[in-house]
């Protein structure tokens, strides 16, 4: 091979290696020695100068000088790059704030409702919805409220006309479901409800409930207890104790109220502001579906039994998040809502 | 209702501590809240005896006395009018912390005082400041006054009684229920007295004109009584539950009410006209003056007790002034009756008057206890006020109230509770409850309900008794629960959750607003719904069910802006209503979702500098994104051809043929005038969640990714400023041929170097054929077609 071709190959090789070279001190030095060192490729070619025919010497000299210059420049620029790189690394200020996404938030009532619903959905409850404006029949009559029950007073209920009310609870959904579906029925009924109450720190005319209903051939109070134990432990925590005590609702019998041990004072009571010293917090009402409710929906109370339970979302949310004024939940301040970004 | 522990012990024995008693009652369904004892935190008060009361040498109204505290005699200064020798008093020792402050050794005008003799208000026992507390003579000197006080007055529970338990509106009632647990005997007081007067028929006759409203009315007459102060024990009983003693007659009636649950009324016999009692309904417009001095007008449905001429009491609720016991009263007519609960509830509601008496009658008193209570009161009055009891009593009870006789199946108890109960145990407990056992076999028991338990009518009521007495706490929780497979997914509830999460992920904060609003005020009613009016609203501002969510969002935003929170993105999901007389519930109900955007989109950033201010296109983009995410479809934004004063522009959003909703900018004048918001643009979207759900497509159809290269072309054109970009894109799409995959609009320019009425638009077009590589020539041809059409249709010029 002609020496000129050899040099040209070396130049190509030089370019190739240069393009692949890491900008690292060690690699640059090795590269320099390989081409520009005392025994480097370029020196070796210069050493062969004597063997070049005279008429080609000038051409050869020009080629080699340009190769050497190019190599020198390349090394110099590599050093500069290395320098730059090192400088840059030293000044990289990773403490500058990250660019955060703008996050929205889910309202605490939605969160509470969803968290509760999820637990029961996992237990096979499906969701049913119903209208907020209800007939007297679904809201009261079919639920075994006697004609002169205090809840039917205008002081407690909003009326649209004599036979139409804003539903005072989500229980009408029970009746609507029983009318259209044969047992077994296992449903969850979430929704907005209304009471004719003056607005203050603990009352609002609009509020929310969620209730469950299970009807089948052998539903027992004993199973109701287990279901609610499971719910309470999952939602409020394993350490929370609960108790059932007899109560009264027109549409269930036996009826019970469920209290959980106060999670602020741990059930000790004394001067606790949350449980007012009793050590217990009332969280839900429940019971076995009253036979009269079955009858009004055309379900045979001899064949079927059922349980129902219901709770107020506002109350649970306020307990859970330590909110002391129900009005904070409606028409809210951004600074209030912002706190519910967290999962 | 207040229950006192000492009083309770009069009728039953129990050795529960205060806390245990509260728990037992609560687990019986009588929710018992402890009533704090005012003396609980006060130490250093002892019982002392007073002697040597003398005038203060240097102060007119003060007395100096010696008080022996059991160990030594202390000199105490006292200013009360009732201080005297040889009385026993509570003595507050120096160092004692009272609600009003600490008691110290002091000198008053040169005389030292080593303690204090308190009035009731100074210990927080009542608001009585008329004189010092004087203790009965048997109080043991030197003992801790707290101990003395709690032994004398006991402790109280506030019972939150459910409406089904009228039997527990008295101390005997609570004792009776407690005894079912403890199996103790109920100690019912005797009612021995002598009838030594004339026959009662000589003095009065009772006519019941409405036996349905008044099924039973009994009376006795006592002559020659002496109205005076009650004895200490009676005053103590009443005071222990917060009642004020009045005189021996009234106090005796109140005592028997709290003891037996039977309200009783005492009339001054000599103030009645004629010798008859008439129980009748009021006449429309009839007026009475009740004991509280109020003049009240009646309708035609309030039950009255009348003499021969006029009303003397509103039955079961309150007596009238005209027949009230006064100091000169000597002859009494006592009333014990059973009134229809619904009738009394009506009267109480009509008059807006709830009394201890109406509270019990409207829940249902024990019709078979009427005579016992009457005799008990007679007995007490004879003891306390002497008098001669007329012979006999009048008991007008035309039709005996029959008690229900349900059959209770043992298998049914076990089936409902989920635990097997011993039939003998069950029957025993029913007997303890006061039931008559009529019949019993191995499967069931037939009982007659006790007359004091109007709530025990059906088999189920007895099953509740089983669980109540056994204890709900003790009922075993089942080891497993059944799970019914629920195959539904993406139902409406879960769909709402998905929508909510997605909108929040765009940076919007969810709010809840009241469903009740004032319709007249502002018109945000984009869907033109007819508001449903509330007949009995809380206020005029809350008189309608909302027709839209926007008005609430705008109010919430304005409130925030006025609090200097100007950068807002809010959303709400909720129901709206439309009046519809054809519906049973008079309304169509729709679910809407609404979004509001105003101010800057992000906080100040060191990296990007200037903040972006949100506008119509940000809101539009969020909605486009949401629709894409939930339906996979492209929404159309079109002219709404609608004008509303509240909005500057209203753009309609359509998915296929369905109107999803509207996106608008709020009128700035309205913001300024109505909401006090200036220099801020507010954009609102409101749409139908039902329509979004209708198009909801949670399934994704995978399209193979093309392996042949795509070809990109940019095109810049000049068009008239009035040409709409959407129309141009539509033209490009329609003429791009089958290989045109995407059209992106990425530059809009008006201004320098461009004619005044022109704007420059730049699009990026991507062509692709999934089966082969496209040739440049093909694309060039297609680009020519596009450009020719643009030229023809919108007079575009290539740049």
PDB file of N, CA and C in Angstrom, chain B residues 303-377:
ATOM      1  N   UNK B 303    -108.042  19.142  73.010  1.00  0.00           N
ATOM      2  CA  UNK B 303    -108.887  18.549  74.050  1.00  0.00           C
ATOM      3  C   UNK B 303    -108.836  19.410  75.314  1.00  0.00           C
ATOM      4  N   UNK B 304    -110.033  19.675  75.895  1.00  0.00           N
ATOM      5  CA  UNK B 304    -110.112  20.544  77.071  1.00  0.00           C
ATOM      6  C   UNK B 304    -110.795  19.818  78.228  1.00  0.00           C
ATOM      7  N   UNK B 305    -110.398  20.198  79.442  1.00  0.00           N
ATOM      8  CA  UNK B 305    -111.119  19.789  80.640  1.00  0.00           C
ATOM      9  C   UNK B 305    -111.924  21.028  81.077  1.00  0.00           C
ATOM     10  N   UNK B 306    -113.231  20.865  81.244  1.00  0.00           N
ATOM     11  CA  UNK B 306    -114.065  22.029  81.561  1.00  0.00           C
ATOM     12  C   UNK B 306    -114.907  21.743  82.805  1.00  0.00           C
ATOM     13  N   UNK B 307    -115.273  22.808  83.465  1.00  0.00           N
ATOM     14  CA  UNK B 307    -116.266  22.647  84.539  1.00  0.00           C
ATOM     15  C   UNK B 307    -117.642  22.841  83.899  1.00  0.00           C
ATOM     16  N   UNK B 308    -118.650  23.208  84.687  1.00  0.00           N
ATOM     17  CA  UNK B 308    -119.984  23.336  84.113  1.00  0.00           C
ATOM     18  C   UNK B 308    -120.070  24.491  83.128  1.00  0.00           C
ATOM     19  N   UNK B 309    -119.133  25.459  83.228  1.00  0.00           N
ATOM     20  CA  UNK B 309    -119.234  26.660  82.404  1.00  0.00           C
ATOM     21  C   UNK B 309    -118.094  26.871  81.411  1.00  0.00           C
ATOM     22  N   UNK B 310    -116.883  26.549  81.840  1.00  0.00           N
ATOM     23  CA  UNK B 310    -115.740  27.000  81.037  1.00  0.00           C
ATOM     24  C   UNK B 310    -114.559  26.026  81.156  1.00  0.00           C
ATOM     25  N   UNK B 311    -113.586  26.160  80.248  1.00  0.00           N
ATOM     26  CA  UNK B 311    -112.397  25.305  80.335  1.00  0.00           C
ATOM     27  C   UNK B 311    -111.623  25.590  81.620  1.00  0.00           C
ATOM     28  N   UNK B 312    -111.061  24.538  82.231  1.00  0.00           N
ATOM     29  CA  UNK B 312    -110.213  24.722  83.414  1.00  0.00           C
ATOM     30  C   UNK B 312    -108.818  24.136  83.208  1.00  0.00           C
ATOM     31  N   UNK B 313    -108.634  23.380  82.097  1.00  0.00           N
ATOM     32  CA  UNK B 313    -107.293  22.872  81.772  1.00  0.00           C
ATOM     33  C   UNK B 313    -107.247  22.482  80.301  1.00  0.00           C
ATOM     34  N   UNK B 314    -106.069  22.617  79.681  1.00  0.00           N
ATOM     35  CA  UNK B 314    -105.847  22.040  78.365  1.00  0.00           C
ATOM     36  C   UNK B 314    -105.401  20.615  78.648  1.00  0.00           C
ATOM     37  N   UNK B 315    -106.227  19.652  78.265  1.00  0.00           N
ATOM     38  CA  UNK B 315    -106.025  18.272  78.698  1.00  0.00           C
ATOM     39  C   UNK B 315    -104.623  17.781  78.398  1.00  0.00           C
ATOM     40  N   UNK B 316    -103.965  17.270  79.443  1.00  0.00           N
ATOM     41  CA  UNK B 316    -102.675  16.615  79.268  1.00  0.00           C
ATOM     42  C   UNK B 316    -101.520  17.547  79.007  1.00  0.00           C
ATOM     43  N   UNK B 317    -101.790  18.849  78.920  1.00  0.00           N
ATOM     44  CA  UNK B 317    -100.690  19.763  78.572  1.00  0.00           C
ATOM     45  C   UNK B 317    -100.442  20.770  79.694  1.00  0.00           C
ATOM     46  N   UNK B 318    -101.459  21.553  80.064  1.00  0.00           N
ATOM     47  CA  UNK B 318    -101.256  22.551  81.103  1.00  0.00           C
ATOM     48  C   UNK B 318    -102.597  22.995  81.691  1.00  0.00           C
ATOM     49  N   UNK B 319    -102.602  23.268  82.993  1.00  0.00           N
ATOM     50  CA  UNK B 319    -103.806  23.773  83.643  1.00  0.00           C
ATOM     51  C   UNK B 319    -104.028  25.233  83.296  1.00  0.00           C
ATOM     52  N   UNK B 320    -105.213  25.752  83.672  1.00  0.00           N
ATOM     53  CA  UNK B 320    -105.504  27.167  83.447  1.00  0.00           C
ATOM     54  C   UNK B 320    -105.427  27.924  84.778  1.00  0.00           C
ATOM     55  N   UNK B 321    -105.215  29.216  84.669  1.00  0.00           N
ATOM     56  CA  UNK B 321    -105.088  30.067  85.858  1.00  0.00           C
ATOM     57  C   UNK B 321    -106.324  30.025  86.743  1.00  0.00           C
ATOM     58  N   UNK B 322    -107.510  29.883  86.065  1.00  0.00           N
ATOM     59  CA  UNK B 322    -108.762  30.041  86.799  1.00  0.00           C
ATOM     60  C   UNK B 322    -109.038  28.957  87.847  1.00  0.00           C
ATOM     61  N   UNK B 323    -108.271  27.851  87.816  1.00  0.00           N
ATOM     62  CA  UNK B 323    -108.564  26.785  88.780  1.00  0.00           C
ATOM     63  C   UNK B 323    -107.291  26.339  89.514  1.00  0.00           C
ATOM     64  N   UNK B 324    -106.274  27.124  89.400  1.00  0.00           N
ATOM     65  CA  UNK B 324    -104.954  26.814  89.964  1.00  0.00           C
ATOM     66  C   UNK B 324    -105.005  26.754  91.508  1.00  0.00           C
ATOM     67  N   UNK B 325    -104.137  25.927  92.101  1.00  0.00           N
ATOM     68  CA  UNK B 325    -104.026  25.865  93.565  1.00  0.00           C
ATOM     69  C   UNK B 325    -103.392  27.163  94.073  1.00  0.00           C
ATOM     70  N   UNK B 326    -104.044  27.780  95.048  1.00  0.00           N
ATOM     71  CA  UNK B 326    -103.484  28.998  95.650  1.00  0.00           C
ATOM     72  C   UNK B 326    -103.352  28.779  97.153  1.00  0.00           C
ATOM     73  N   UNK B 327    -102.764  29.720  97.851  1.00  0.00           N
ATOM     74  CA  UNK B 327    -102.497  29.510  99.289  1.00  0.00           C
ATOM     75  C   UNK B 327    -103.773  29.250 100.088  1.00  0.00           C
ATOM     76  N   UNK B 328    -104.873  29.847  99.633  1.00  0.00           N
ATOM     77  CA  UNK B 328    -106.118  29.704 100.387  1.00  0.00           C
ATOM     78  C   UNK B 328    -106.921  28.455  99.999  1.00  0.00           C
ATOM     79  N   UNK B 329    -106.401  27.679  99.064  1.00  0.00           N
ATOM     80  CA  UNK B 329    -107.126  26.486  98.624  1.00  0.00           C
ATOM     81  C   UNK B 329    -107.352  25.535  99.799  1.00  0.00           C
ATOM     82  N   UNK B 330    -108.561  24.994  99.914  1.00  0.00           N
ATOM     83  CA  UNK B 330    -108.806  24.018 100.974  1.00  0.00           C
ATOM     84  C   UNK B 330    -109.359  22.708 100.434  1.00  0.00           C
ATOM     85  N   UNK B 331    -110.107  22.760  99.330  1.00  0.00           N
ATOM     86  CA  UNK B 331    -110.686  21.544  98.781  1.00  0.00           C
ATOM     87  C   UNK B 331    -110.108  21.261  97.395  1.00  0.00           C
ATOM     88  N   UNK B 332    -109.744  19.995  97.167  1.00  0.00           N
ATOM     89  CA  UNK B 332    -109.040  19.648  95.921  1.00  0.00           C
ATOM     90  C   UNK B 332    -109.833  18.656  95.087  1.00  0.00           C
ATOM     91  N   UNK B 333    -109.713  18.803  93.757  1.00  0.00           N
ATOM     92  CA  UNK B 333    -110.168  17.757  92.858  1.00  0.00           C
ATOM     93  C   UNK B 333    -108.924  17.257  92.126  1.00  0.00           C
ATOM     94  N   UNK B 334    -108.659  15.960  92.245  1.00  0.00           N
ATOM     95  CA  UNK B 334    -107.467  15.389  91.607  1.00  0.00           C
ATOM     96  C   UNK B 334    -107.861  14.711  90.301  1.00  0.00           C
ATOM     97  N   UNK B 335    -107.006  14.879  89.301  1.00  0.00           N
ATOM     98  CA  UNK B 335    -107.279  14.257  88.003  1.00  0.00           C
ATOM     99  C   UNK B 335    -106.173  13.269  87.657  1.00  0.00           C
ATOM    100  N   UNK B 336    -106.569  12.066  87.241  1.00  0.00           N
ATOM    101  CA  UNK B 336    -105.633  11.100  86.673  1.00  0.00           C
ATOM    102  C   UNK B 336    -106.335  10.502  85.470  1.00  0.00           C
ATOM    103  N   UNK B 337    -105.707  10.600  84.306  1.00  0.00           N
ATOM    104  CA  UNK B 337    -106.427  10.219  83.088  1.00  0.00           C
ATOM    105  C   UNK B 337    -105.512   9.542  82.086  1.00  0.00           C
ATOM    106  N   UNK B 338    -106.120   8.936  81.091  1.00  0.00           N
ATOM    107  CA  UNK B 338    -105.376   8.441  79.931  1.00  0.00           C
ATOM    108  C   UNK B 338    -105.937   9.143  78.711  1.00  0.00           C
ATOM    109  N   UNK B 339    -105.112   9.979  78.080  1.00  0.00           N
ATOM    110  CA  UNK B 339    -105.531  10.683  76.872  1.00  0.00           C
ATOM    111  C   UNK B 339    -104.883  10.038  75.654  1.00  0.00           C
ATOM    112  N   UNK B 340    -105.565  10.173  74.527  1.00  0.00           N
ATOM    113  CA  UNK B 340    -105.038   9.634  73.276  1.00  0.00           C
ATOM    114  C   UNK B 340    -103.727  10.358  72.887  1.00  0.00           C
ATOM    115  N   UNK B 341    -102.655   9.595  72.701  1.00  0.00           N
ATOM    116  CA  UNK B 341    -101.351  10.244  72.428  1.00  0.00           C
ATOM    117  C   UNK B 341    -101.377  11.201  71.241  1.00  0.00           C
ATOM    118  N   UNK B 342    -102.039  10.810  70.150  1.00  0.00           N
ATOM    119  CA  UNK B 342    -102.037  11.664  68.951  1.00  0.00           C
ATOM    120  C   UNK B 342    -102.751  12.991  69.230  1.00  0.00           C
ATOM    121  N   UNK B 343    -103.794  12.915  70.064  1.00  0.00           N
ATOM    122  CA  UNK B 343    -104.556  14.120  70.402  1.00  0.00           C
ATOM    123  C   UNK B 343    -103.688  15.099  71.183  1.00  0.00           C
ATOM    124  N   UNK B 344    -102.950  14.566  72.138  1.00  0.00           N
ATOM    125  CA  UNK B 344    -102.098  15.440  72.957  1.00  0.00           C
ATOM    126  C   UNK B 344    -100.939  15.994  72.117  1.00  0.00           C
ATOM    127  N   UNK B 345    -100.395  15.139  71.230  1.00  0.00           N
ATOM    128  CA  UNK B 345     -99.307  15.630  70.371  1.00  0.00           C
ATOM    129  C   UNK B 345     -99.809  16.777  69.507  1.00  0.00           C
ATOM    130  N   UNK B 346    -101.038  16.622  69.007  1.00  0.00           N
ATOM    131  CA  UNK B 346    -101.603  17.681  68.178  1.00  0.00           C
ATOM    132  C   UNK B 346    -101.707  18.984  68.975  1.00  0.00           C
ATOM    133  N   UNK B 347    -102.291  18.883  70.173  1.00  0.00           N
ATOM    134  CA  UNK B 347    -102.486  20.080  70.991  1.00  0.00           C
ATOM    135  C   UNK B 347    -101.168  20.729  71.355  1.00  0.00           C
ATOM    136  N   UNK B 348    -100.199  19.904  71.717  1.00  0.00           N
ATOM    137  CA  UNK B 348     -98.894  20.415  72.122  1.00  0.00           C
ATOM    138  C   UNK B 348     -98.208  21.142  70.963  1.00  0.00           C
ATOM    139  N   UNK B 349     -98.341  20.549  69.774  1.00  0.00           N
ATOM    140  CA  UNK B 349     -97.748  21.166  68.593  1.00  0.00           C
ATOM    141  C   UNK B 349     -98.498  22.446  68.228  1.00  0.00           C
ATOM    142  N   UNK B 350     -99.831  22.372  68.311  1.00  0.00           N
ATOM    143  CA  UNK B 350    -100.646  23.527  67.943  1.00  0.00           C
ATOM    144  C   UNK B 350    -100.326  24.713  68.849  1.00  0.00           C
ATOM    145  N   UNK B 351    -100.168  24.441  70.152  1.00  0.00           N
ATOM    146  CA  UNK B 351     -99.898  25.532  71.089  1.00  0.00           C
ATOM    147  C   UNK B 351     -98.405  25.858  71.195  1.00  0.00           C
ATOM    148  N   UNK B 352     -97.575  25.019  70.594  1.00  0.00           N
ATOM    149  CA  UNK B 352     -96.129  25.207  70.732  1.00  0.00           C
ATOM    150  C   UNK B 352     -95.713  25.092  72.183  1.00  0.00           C
ATOM    151  N   UNK B 353     -96.309  24.132  72.898  1.00  0.00           N
ATOM    152  CA  UNK B 353     -96.121  24.041  74.336  1.00  0.00           C
ATOM    153  C   UNK B 353     -95.818  22.595  74.697  1.00  0.00           C
ATOM    154  N   UNK B 354     -94.578  22.316  75.112  1.00  0.00           N
ATOM    155  CA  UNK B 354     -94.257  20.970  75.571  1.00  0.00           C
ATOM    156  C   UNK B 354     -93.999  20.993  77.063  1.00  0.00           C
ATOM    157  N   UNK B 355     -94.701  20.155  77.799  1.00  0.00           N
ATOM    158  CA  UNK B 355     -94.547  20.120  79.255  1.00  0.00           C
ATOM    159  C   UNK B 355     -94.191  18.700  79.672  1.00  0.00           C
ATOM    160  N   UNK B 356     -93.799  18.541  80.932  1.00  0.00           N
ATOM    161  CA  UNK B 356     -93.522  17.203  81.460  1.00  0.00           C
ATOM    162  C   UNK B 356     -94.724  16.295  81.258  1.00  0.00           C
ATOM    163  N   UNK B 357     -95.908  16.900  81.341  1.00  0.00           N
ATOM    164  CA  UNK B 357     -97.138  16.153  81.180  1.00  0.00           C
ATOM    165  C   UNK B 357     -97.368  15.743  79.711  1.00  0.00           C
ATOM    166  N   UNK B 358     -97.274  16.699  78.801  1.00  0.00           N
ATOM    167  CA  UNK B 358     -97.527  16.382  77.386  1.00  0.00           C
ATOM    168  C   UNK B 358     -96.473  15.412  76.854  1.00  0.00           C
ATOM    169  N   UNK B 359     -95.237  15.537  77.331  1.00  0.00           N
ATOM    170  CA  UNK B 359     -94.149  14.649  76.918  1.00  0.00           C
ATOM    171  C   UNK B 359     -94.541  13.189  77.153  1.00  0.00           C
ATOM    172  N   UNK B 360     -95.205  12.943  78.285  1.00  0.00           N
ATOM    173  CA  UNK B 360     -95.589  11.567  78.631  1.00  0.00           C
ATOM    174  C   UNK B 360     -96.882  11.134  77.930  1.00  0.00           C
ATOM    175  N   UNK B 361     -97.879  12.015  77.921  1.00  0.00           N
ATOM    176  CA  UNK B 361     -99.136  11.635  77.278  1.00  0.00           C
ATOM    177  C   UNK B 361     -98.949  11.372  75.784  1.00  0.00           C
ATOM    178  N   UNK B 362     -98.113  12.181  75.121  1.00  0.00           N
ATOM    179  CA  UNK B 362     -98.015  11.999  73.672  1.00  0.00           C
ATOM    180  C   UNK B 362     -97.213  10.753  73.304  1.00  0.00           C
ATOM    181  N   UNK B 363     -96.486  10.199  74.246  1.00  0.00           N
ATOM    182  CA  UNK B 363     -95.813   8.925  73.998  1.00  0.00           C
ATOM    183  C   UNK B 363     -96.692   7.742  74.405  1.00  0.00           C
ATOM    184  N   UNK B 364     -97.655   8.012  75.290  1.00  0.00           N
ATOM    185  CA  UNK B 364     -98.567   6.954  75.716  1.00  0.00           C
ATOM    186  C   UNK B 364     -98.290   6.516  77.142  1.00  0.00           C
ATOM    187  N   UNK B 365     -99.128   6.953  78.093  1.00  0.00           N
ATOM    188  CA  UNK B 365     -98.928   6.520  79.485  1.00  0.00           C
ATOM    189  C   UNK B 365     -99.611   5.154  79.655  1.00  0.00           C
ATOM    190  N   UNK B 366     -99.450   4.566  80.836  1.00  0.00           N
ATOM    191  CA  UNK B 366    -100.016   3.244  81.101  1.00  0.00           C
ATOM    192  C   UNK B 366    -101.485   3.411  81.502  1.00  0.00           C
ATOM    193  N   UNK B 367    -102.429   2.979  80.659  1.00  0.00           N
ATOM    194  CA  UNK B 367    -103.852   3.223  80.982  1.00  0.00           C
ATOM    195  C   UNK B 367    -104.298   2.479  82.244  1.00  0.00           C
ATOM    196  N   UNK B 368    -103.579   1.432  82.607  1.00  0.00           N
ATOM    197  CA  UNK B 368    -103.975   0.653  83.788  1.00  0.00           C
ATOM    198  C   UNK B 368    -103.300   1.164  85.056  1.00  0.00           C
ATOM    199  N   UNK B 369    -102.520   2.219  84.929  1.00  0.00           N
ATOM    200  CA  UNK B 369    -101.830   2.758  86.102  1.00  0.00           C
ATOM    201  C   UNK B 369    -102.524   4.024  86.623  1.00  0.00           C
ATOM    202  N   UNK B 370    -103.609   4.402  85.947  1.00  0.00           N
ATOM    203  CA  UNK B 370    -104.300   5.654  86.248  1.00  0.00           C
ATOM    204  C   UNK B 370    -104.782   5.670  87.707  1.00  0.00           C
ATOM    205  N   UNK B 371    -105.360   4.565  88.163  1.00  0.00           N
ATOM    206  CA  UNK B 371    -105.935   4.542  89.507  1.00  0.00           C
ATOM    207  C   UNK B 371    -104.839   4.479  90.569  1.00  0.00           C
ATOM    208  N   UNK B 372    -103.789   3.657  90.314  1.00  0.00           N
ATOM    209  CA  UNK B 372    -102.713   3.600  91.296  1.00  0.00           C
ATOM    210  C   UNK B 372    -102.127   4.996  91.526  1.00  0.00           C
ATOM    211  N   UNK B 373    -101.856   5.709  90.428  1.00  0.00           N
ATOM    212  CA  UNK B 373    -101.231   7.025  90.552  1.00  0.00           C
ATOM    213  C   UNK B 373    -102.149   7.994  91.299  1.00  0.00           C
ATOM    214  N   UNK B 374    -103.454   7.877  91.024  1.00  0.00           N
ATOM    215  CA  UNK B 374    -104.420   8.743  91.705  1.00  0.00           C
ATOM    216  C   UNK B 374    -104.403   8.469  93.220  1.00  0.00           C
ATOM    217  N   UNK B 375    -104.383   7.192  93.561  1.00  0.00           N
ATOM    218  CA  UNK B 375    -104.358   6.830  94.984  1.00  0.00           C
ATOM    219  C   UNK B 375    -103.027   7.200  95.642  1.00  0.00           C
ATOM    220  N   UNK B 376    -101.983   7.056  94.898  1.00  0.00           N
ATOM    221  CA  UNK B 376    -100.656   7.416  95.433  1.00  0.00           C
ATOM    222  C   UNK B 376    -100.628   8.906  95.767  1.00  0.00           C
ATOM    223  N   UNK B 377    -101.177   9.721  94.865  1.00  0.00           N
ATOM    224  CA  UNK B 377    -101.199  11.158  95.105  1.00  0.00           C
ATOM    225  C   UNK B 377    -102.107  11.482  96.297  1.00  0.00           C
TER     226      UNK B 377
END
